[in-house]
Amino acid sequence: MLFAKSCQSQDIEQKSKEKNNKIIVEFTEPIKGFNAKIFWTIKDSISDIDNRIVGTAILELERQNDKTKFKINYQSYSISDSICSLKVYEGFKKSDIPNIIQTNYSTEGRPDFYFKDINFDNVEELIITETGLEEYNAPVYRVFEFQNNELIELKDFPSISLHEGKGNIDYEKKEITTKDYYSCCEYEEDFYKYEKNNKEQFVYFKTLHHMIDPNTENEEIIIKEKGKADIKIFKKKQ
């Protein structure tokens, strides 16, 4: 009987620990007209380097003017607030995770989510940061557009353009560029145009292949544009 009670006690304790893996991240101020919460289910995935824990999550945005709610699933979420992140990390190690965390919204560093016009329609889309799917220490961004009170993911958007130093959105030319570096002296720029009525709305149309001489710093550029012959140009260092 003592053995049975002991096992039962351990079982209850274990179940209690298993249940204590859900956190509600509350943003204290409205963001772009939305009240925001993130419902986070953390997993046994810890980075001891930066005290990061990841897990699945649901972002809930409640529009203030009509209380309409929008929900987006994170495949792998990690809170960006460094103070809160450390609190979660320490709590996870002690099996004592807080149920609710309140944090201020910030677009610095790697924000949990933010709003940006990426298709030149003067309406901001929603961008979420998947921190647990990183490649080469860079987050993966996913973009959603508000359509008829729904959030639709724009899967063909070249999201690498949102990485600092790896691309750009040119609002004057209405072009999106991405950069792929092969070495310090060789890289490619891919160019995309937005075509609303096209099946793939972000259409690739041109590549610039850059090769820089490390001694003279002169540059050779090969322009590869769809439907046209390649063009090679040389640029001398000014």
mmCIF file of C-alpha atoms in Angstrom:
data_model
loop_
_atom_site.group_PDB
_atom_site.id
_atom_site.type_symbol
_atom_site.label_atom_id
_atom_site.label_comp_id
_atom_site.label_asym_id
_atom_site.label_seq_id
_atom_site.Cartn_x
_atom_site.Cartn_y
_atom_site.Cartn_z
ATOM 1 C CA MET A 1 0.000 0.000 0.000
ATOM 2 C CA LEU A 2 2.825 2.382 0.846
ATOM 3 C CA PHE A 3 4.460 1.579 -2.496
ATOM 4 C CA ALA A 4 1.163 2.157 -4.318
ATOM 5 C CA LYS A 5 0.592 5.495 -2.565
ATOM 6 C CA SER A 6 4.169 6.543 -3.308
ATOM 7 C CA CYS A 7 3.744 5.720 -7.009
ATOM 8 C CA GLN A 8 0.385 7.484 -7.051
ATOM 9 C CA SER A 9 1.955 10.572 -5.465
ATOM 10 C CA GLN A 10 4.767 10.558 -8.025
ATOM 11 C CA ASP A 11 2.249 10.106 -10.839
ATOM 12 C CA ILE A 12 0.209 13.132 -9.664
ATOM 13 C CA GLU A 13 3.379 15.199 -9.332
ATOM 14 C CA GLN A 14 4.498 14.183 -12.828
ATOM 15 C CA LYS A 15 1.090 15.013 -14.336
ATOM 16 C CA SER A 16 1.173 18.381 -12.571
ATOM 17 C CA LYS A 17 4.543 19.125 -14.144
ATOM 18 C CA GLU A 18 3.321 17.978 -17.570
ATOM 19 C CA LYS A 19 0.302 20.276 -17.343
ATOM 20 C CA ASN A 20 2.441 23.261 -16.396
ATOM 21 C CA ASN A 21 3.817 23.931 -19.875
ATOM 22 C CA LYS A 22 1.373 26.542 -21.178
ATOM 23 C CA ILE A 23 1.969 30.287 -20.961
ATOM 24 C CA ILE A 24 -0.159 33.232 -22.017
ATOM 25 C CA VAL A 25 1.970 36.128 -23.276
ATOM 26 C CA GLU A 26 -0.028 39.333 -22.895
ATOM 27 C CA PHE A 27 1.011 42.572 -24.606
ATOM 28 C CA THR A 28 0.168 45.424 -22.265
ATOM 29 C CA GLU A 29 -0.706 48.038 -24.902
ATOM 30 C CA PRO A 30 -2.758 47.825 -28.129
ATOM 31 C CA ILE A 31 -0.703 47.264 -31.292
ATOM 32 C CA LYS A 32 -1.852 48.902 -34.531
ATOM 33 C CA GLY A 33 -5.472 48.806 -33.357
ATOM 34 C CA PHE A 34 -5.304 45.237 -31.996
ATOM 35 C CA ASN A 35 -5.209 43.695 -28.533
ATOM 36 C CA ALA A 36 -2.701 40.843 -28.707
ATOM 37 C CA LYS A 37 -2.053 37.606 -26.836
ATOM 38 C CA ILE A 38 0.098 34.603 -27.587
ATOM 39 C CA PHE A 39 -0.909 31.194 -26.213
ATOM 40 C CA TRP A 40 2.363 29.304 -25.966
ATOM 41 C CA THR A 41 2.905 25.590 -25.340
ATOM 42 C CA ILE A 42 6.589 25.141 -24.559
ATOM 43 C CA LYS A 43 8.593 21.997 -25.286
ATOM 44 C CA ASP A 44 11.788 20.365 -24.053
ATOM 45 C CA SER A 45 13.883 22.383 -26.478
ATOM 46 C CA ILE A 46 16.358 24.611 -24.668
ATOM 47 C CA SER A 47 19.297 26.629 -25.941
ATOM 48 C CA ASP A 48 21.746 27.094 -23.080
ATOM 49 C CA ILE A 49 23.597 29.712 -25.129
ATOM 50 C CA ASP A 50 20.844 32.323 -25.102
ATOM 51 C CA ASN A 51 18.376 30.762 -22.617
ATOM 52 C CA ARG A 52 15.827 30.133 -25.350
ATOM 53 C CA ILE A 53 12.892 27.762 -25.141
ATOM 54 C CA VAL A 54 10.654 27.089 -28.140
ATOM 55 C CA GLY A 55 7.252 25.522 -28.674
ATOM 56 C CA THR A 56 4.052 25.771 -30.650
ATOM 57 C CA ALA A 57 1.867 28.836 -30.119
ATOM 58 C CA ILE A 58 -1.245 30.687 -31.241
ATOM 59 C CA LEU A 59 -1.225 34.422 -31.855
ATOM 60 C CA GLU A 60 -4.622 35.996 -31.122
ATOM 61 C CA LEU A 61 -5.308 39.499 -32.410
ATOM 62 C CA GLU A 62 -8.536 41.196 -31.356
ATOM 63 C CA ARG A 63 -9.428 44.230 -33.474
ATOM 64 C CA GLN A 64 -10.408 47.002 -31.104
ATOM 65 C CA ASN A 65 -13.100 48.692 -33.171
ATOM 66 C CA ASP A 66 -15.314 45.622 -33.678
ATOM 67 C CA LYS A 67 -13.780 42.904 -31.419
ATOM 68 C CA THR A 68 -13.147 40.611 -34.412
ATOM 69 C CA LYS A 69 -10.520 38.002 -33.524
ATOM 70 C CA PHE A 70 -7.824 36.651 -35.817
ATOM 71 C CA LYS A 71 -5.706 33.608 -34.937
ATOM 72 C CA ILE A 72 -2.443 32.369 -36.424
ATOM 73 C CA ASN A 73 -0.514 29.219 -35.519
ATOM 74 C CA TYR A 74 3.211 29.362 -34.842
ATOM 75 C CA GLN A 75 5.055 26.178 -35.720
ATOM 76 C CA SER A 76 7.827 27.159 -33.333
ATOM 77 C CA TYR A 77 7.680 30.234 -31.109
ATOM 78 C CA SER A 78 10.135 31.779 -28.690
ATOM 79 C CA ILE A 79 9.437 34.963 -26.768
ATOM 80 C CA SER A 80 11.621 37.848 -27.928
ATOM 81 C CA ASP A 81 11.614 39.818 -24.650
ATOM 82 C CA SER A 82 15.016 38.936 -23.125
ATOM 83 C CA ILE A 83 13.902 39.484 -19.517
ATOM 84 C CA CYS A 84 10.793 37.359 -19.936
ATOM 85 C CA SER A 85 12.777 34.762 -21.871
ATOM 86 C CA LEU A 86 15.192 34.344 -18.949
ATOM 87 C CA LYS A 87 12.244 34.084 -16.531
ATOM 88 C CA VAL A 88 10.706 31.293 -18.608
ATOM 89 C CA TYR A 89 14.054 29.523 -18.944
ATOM 90 C CA GLU A 90 14.703 29.564 -15.199
ATOM 91 C CA GLY A 91 11.139 28.485 -14.478
ATOM 92 C CA PHE A 92 11.386 25.647 -16.981
ATOM 93 C CA LYS A 93 14.524 24.291 -15.301
ATOM 94 C CA LYS A 94 12.712 24.367 -11.940
ATOM 95 C CA SER A 95 9.447 22.957 -13.390
ATOM 96 C CA ASP A 96 7.775 26.165 -12.226
ATOM 97 C CA ILE A 97 6.640 27.995 -15.362
ATOM 98 C CA PRO A 98 4.561 31.182 -14.987
ATOM 99 C CA ASN A 99 1.031 30.930 -16.339
ATOM 100 C CA ILE A 100 0.892 34.509 -17.606
ATOM 101 C CA ILE A 101 3.618 36.884 -18.743
ATOM 102 C CA GLN A 102 2.958 40.542 -19.480
ATOM 103 C CA THR A 103 5.349 42.304 -21.818
ATOM 104 C CA ASN A 104 5.681 45.529 -23.762
ATOM 105 C CA TYR A 105 5.551 45.391 -27.549
ATOM 106 C CA SER A 106 8.766 46.108 -29.441
ATOM 107 C CA THR A 107 9.772 45.904 -33.111
ATOM 108 C CA GLU A 108 13.483 45.894 -32.287
ATOM 109 C CA GLY A 109 15.644 42.817 -32.821
ATOM 110 C CA ARG A 110 13.433 39.861 -33.653
ATOM 111 C CA PRO A 111 9.880 40.885 -32.764
ATOM 112 C CA ASP A 112 7.243 38.224 -32.098
ATOM 113 C CA PHE A 113 5.207 39.791 -34.910
ATOM 114 C CA TYR A 114 4.906 43.136 -36.662
ATOM 115 C CA PHE A 115 3.042 44.938 -39.446
ATOM 116 C CA LYS A 116 4.557 46.062 -42.764
ATOM 117 C CA ASP A 117 3.284 46.785 -46.267
ATOM 118 C CA ILE A 118 5.055 44.231 -48.469
ATOM 119 C CA ASN A 119 2.909 44.350 -51.631
ATOM 120 C CA PHE A 120 2.723 48.094 -52.302
ATOM 121 C CA ASP A 121 -1.022 48.501 -51.625
ATOM 122 C CA ASN A 122 -0.568 50.943 -48.707
ATOM 123 C CA VAL A 123 -2.090 48.356 -46.355
ATOM 124 C CA GLU A 124 0.131 46.705 -43.788
ATOM 125 C CA GLU A 125 0.363 42.911 -43.736
ATOM 126 C CA LEU A 126 1.026 40.809 -40.624
ATOM 127 C CA ILE A 127 4.483 39.250 -40.303
ATOM 128 C CA ILE A 128 5.251 36.650 -37.645
ATOM 129 C CA THR A 129 8.702 35.456 -36.611
ATOM 130 C CA GLU A 130 9.264 31.696 -36.406
ATOM 131 C CA THR A 131 12.316 31.673 -34.148
ATOM 132 C CA GLY A 132 12.603 27.922 -33.782
ATOM 133 C CA LEU A 133 13.017 27.308 -37.521
ATOM 134 C CA GLU A 134 16.226 29.280 -37.844
ATOM 135 C CA GLU A 135 18.841 28.804 -40.538
ATOM 136 C CA TYR A 136 22.311 30.296 -40.136
ATOM 137 C CA ASN A 137 21.168 32.155 -37.034
ATOM 138 C CA ALA A 138 18.413 33.969 -38.975
ATOM 139 C CA PRO A 139 14.689 33.756 -38.173
ATOM 140 C CA VAL A 140 12.067 32.550 -40.634
ATOM 141 C CA TYR A 141 9.350 35.075 -41.430
ATOM 142 C CA ARG A 142 5.788 34.274 -42.495
ATOM 143 C CA VAL A 143 3.510 36.892 -44.060
ATOM 144 C CA PHE A 144 -0.288 37.133 -43.809
ATOM 145 C CA GLU A 145 -2.720 39.447 -45.570
ATOM 146 C CA PHE A 146 -6.082 40.568 -44.184
ATOM 147 C CA GLN A 147 -8.788 39.486 -46.674
ATOM 148 C CA ASN A 148 -12.525 39.656 -45.856
ATOM 149 C CA ASN A 149 -11.949 39.334 -42.099
ATOM 150 C CA GLU A 150 -9.531 36.436 -42.602
ATOM 151 C CA LEU A 151 -5.763 36.163 -42.495
ATOM 152 C CA ILE A 152 -4.403 34.528 -45.656
ATOM 153 C CA GLU A 153 -0.769 33.427 -45.774
ATOM 154 C CA LEU A 154 1.242 34.748 -48.731
ATOM 155 C CA LYS A 155 3.395 31.669 -49.236
ATOM 156 C CA ASP A 156 5.099 32.830 -52.426
ATOM 157 C CA PHE A 157 6.446 36.028 -50.867
ATOM 158 C CA PRO A 158 10.289 35.947 -50.855
ATOM 159 C CA SER A 159 10.495 36.371 -47.100
ATOM 160 C CA ILE A 160 14.303 36.352 -47.039
ATOM 161 C CA SER A 161 13.993 39.979 -48.209
ATOM 162 C CA LEU A 162 12.889 40.830 -44.654
ATOM 163 C CA HIS A 163 16.266 39.745 -43.241
ATOM 164 C CA GLU A 164 18.647 42.577 -42.553
ATOM 165 C CA GLY A 165 21.345 42.586 -45.234
ATOM 166 C CA LYS A 166 19.685 39.814 -47.243
ATOM 167 C CA GLY A 167 17.143 41.773 -49.235
ATOM 168 C CA ASN A 168 15.085 44.902 -49.663
ATOM 169 C CA ILE A 169 11.609 46.188 -50.501
ATOM 170 C CA ASP A 170 11.827 49.116 -52.915
ATOM 171 C CA TYR A 171 8.593 51.095 -52.597
ATOM 172 C CA GLU A 172 9.546 53.532 -55.368
ATOM 173 C CA LYS A 173 10.251 50.893 -58.024
ATOM 174 C CA LYS A 174 7.756 48.423 -56.478
ATOM 175 C CA GLU A 175 10.358 45.686 -56.511
ATOM 176 C CA ILE A 176 11.523 43.140 -53.976
ATOM 177 C CA THR A 177 15.121 41.918 -53.956
ATOM 178 C CA THR A 178 16.871 39.074 -52.175
ATOM 179 C CA LYS A 179 20.598 38.467 -51.785
ATOM 180 C CA ASP A 180 22.402 35.137 -51.741
ATOM 181 C CA TYR A 181 26.085 35.302 -50.797
ATOM 182 C CA TYR A 182 28.516 32.645 -52.049
ATOM 183 C CA SER A 183 31.566 34.339 -50.551
ATOM 184 C CA CYS A 184 32.756 37.780 -49.507
ATOM 185 C CA CYS A 185 33.360 38.638 -53.171
ATOM 186 C CA GLU A 186 30.491 36.889 -54.958
ATOM 187 C CA TYR A 187 26.749 37.147 -54.528
ATOM 188 C CA GLU A 188 23.487 37.168 -56.452
ATOM 189 C CA GLU A 189 20.516 39.518 -56.280
ATOM 190 C CA ASP A 190 17.130 38.177 -57.365
ATOM 191 C CA PHE A 191 14.395 40.647 -58.315
ATOM 192 C CA TYR A 192 10.636 40.152 -57.951
ATOM 193 C CA LYS A 193 7.638 42.205 -59.035
ATOM 194 C CA TYR A 194 4.211 42.122 -57.440
ATOM 195 C CA GLU A 195 1.413 41.102 -59.811
ATOM 196 C CA LYS A 196 -1.908 41.025 -57.985
ATOM 197 C CA ASN A 197 -3.814 39.034 -60.614
ATOM 198 C CA ASN A 198 -1.076 36.461 -61.170
ATOM 199 C CA LYS A 199 -1.362 33.007 -59.577
ATOM 200 C CA GLU A 200 2.049 33.586 -57.989
ATOM 201 C CA GLN A 201 1.753 37.211 -56.992
ATOM 202 C CA PHE A 202 5.475 37.763 -56.419
ATOM 203 C CA VAL A 203 7.018 37.056 -59.811
ATOM 204 C CA TYR A 204 10.760 36.571 -60.291
ATOM 205 C CA PHE A 205 12.051 38.440 -63.352
ATOM 206 C CA LYS A 206 15.787 39.192 -63.020
ATOM 207 C CA THR A 207 19.088 38.156 -61.413
ATOM 208 C CA LEU A 208 22.269 40.192 -60.995
ATOM 209 C CA HIS A 209 25.365 38.070 -60.426
ATOM 210 C CA HIS A 210 28.090 40.153 -58.736
ATOM 211 C CA MET A 211 31.790 39.169 -58.723
ATOM 212 C CA ILE A 212 34.263 41.511 -57.015
ATOM 213 C CA ASP A 213 38.020 41.306 -57.522
ATOM 214 C CA PRO A 214 39.499 41.232 -53.976
ATOM 215 C CA ASN A 215 42.679 42.989 -55.163
ATOM 216 C CA THR A 216 41.339 45.816 -57.333
ATOM 217 C CA GLU A 217 37.760 45.847 -55.935
ATOM 218 C CA ASN A 218 36.538 46.165 -59.534
ATOM 219 C CA GLU A 219 33.198 44.475 -60.092
ATOM 220 C CA GLU A 220 31.787 42.315 -62.864
ATOM 221 C CA ILE A 221 28.013 42.058 -63.035
ATOM 222 C CA ILE A 222 26.088 39.590 -65.189
ATOM 223 C CA ILE A 223 22.436 40.569 -65.691
ATOM 224 C CA LYS A 224 20.129 37.626 -66.346
ATOM 225 C CA GLU A 225 16.604 38.741 -67.225
ATOM 226 C CA LYS A 226 13.759 36.481 -68.314
ATOM 227 C CA GLY A 227 13.246 36.535 -72.068
ATOM 228 C CA LYS A 228 16.461 38.500 -72.740
ATOM 229 C CA ALA A 229 20.088 37.703 -73.507
ATOM 230 C CA ASP A 230 22.557 37.960 -70.635
ATOM 231 C CA ILE A 231 24.366 41.267 -70.272
ATOM 232 C CA LYS A 232 27.841 41.587 -68.762
ATOM 233 C CA ILE A 233 29.025 44.916 -67.378
ATOM 234 C CA PHE A 234 32.152 46.025 -65.533
ATOM 235 C CA LYS A 235 32.389 48.618 -62.790
ATOM 236 C CA LYS A 236 35.697 50.073 -61.749
ATOM 237 C CA LYS A 237 36.204 51.131 -58.183
ATOM 238 C CA GLN A 238 35.636 54.867 -57.892
#
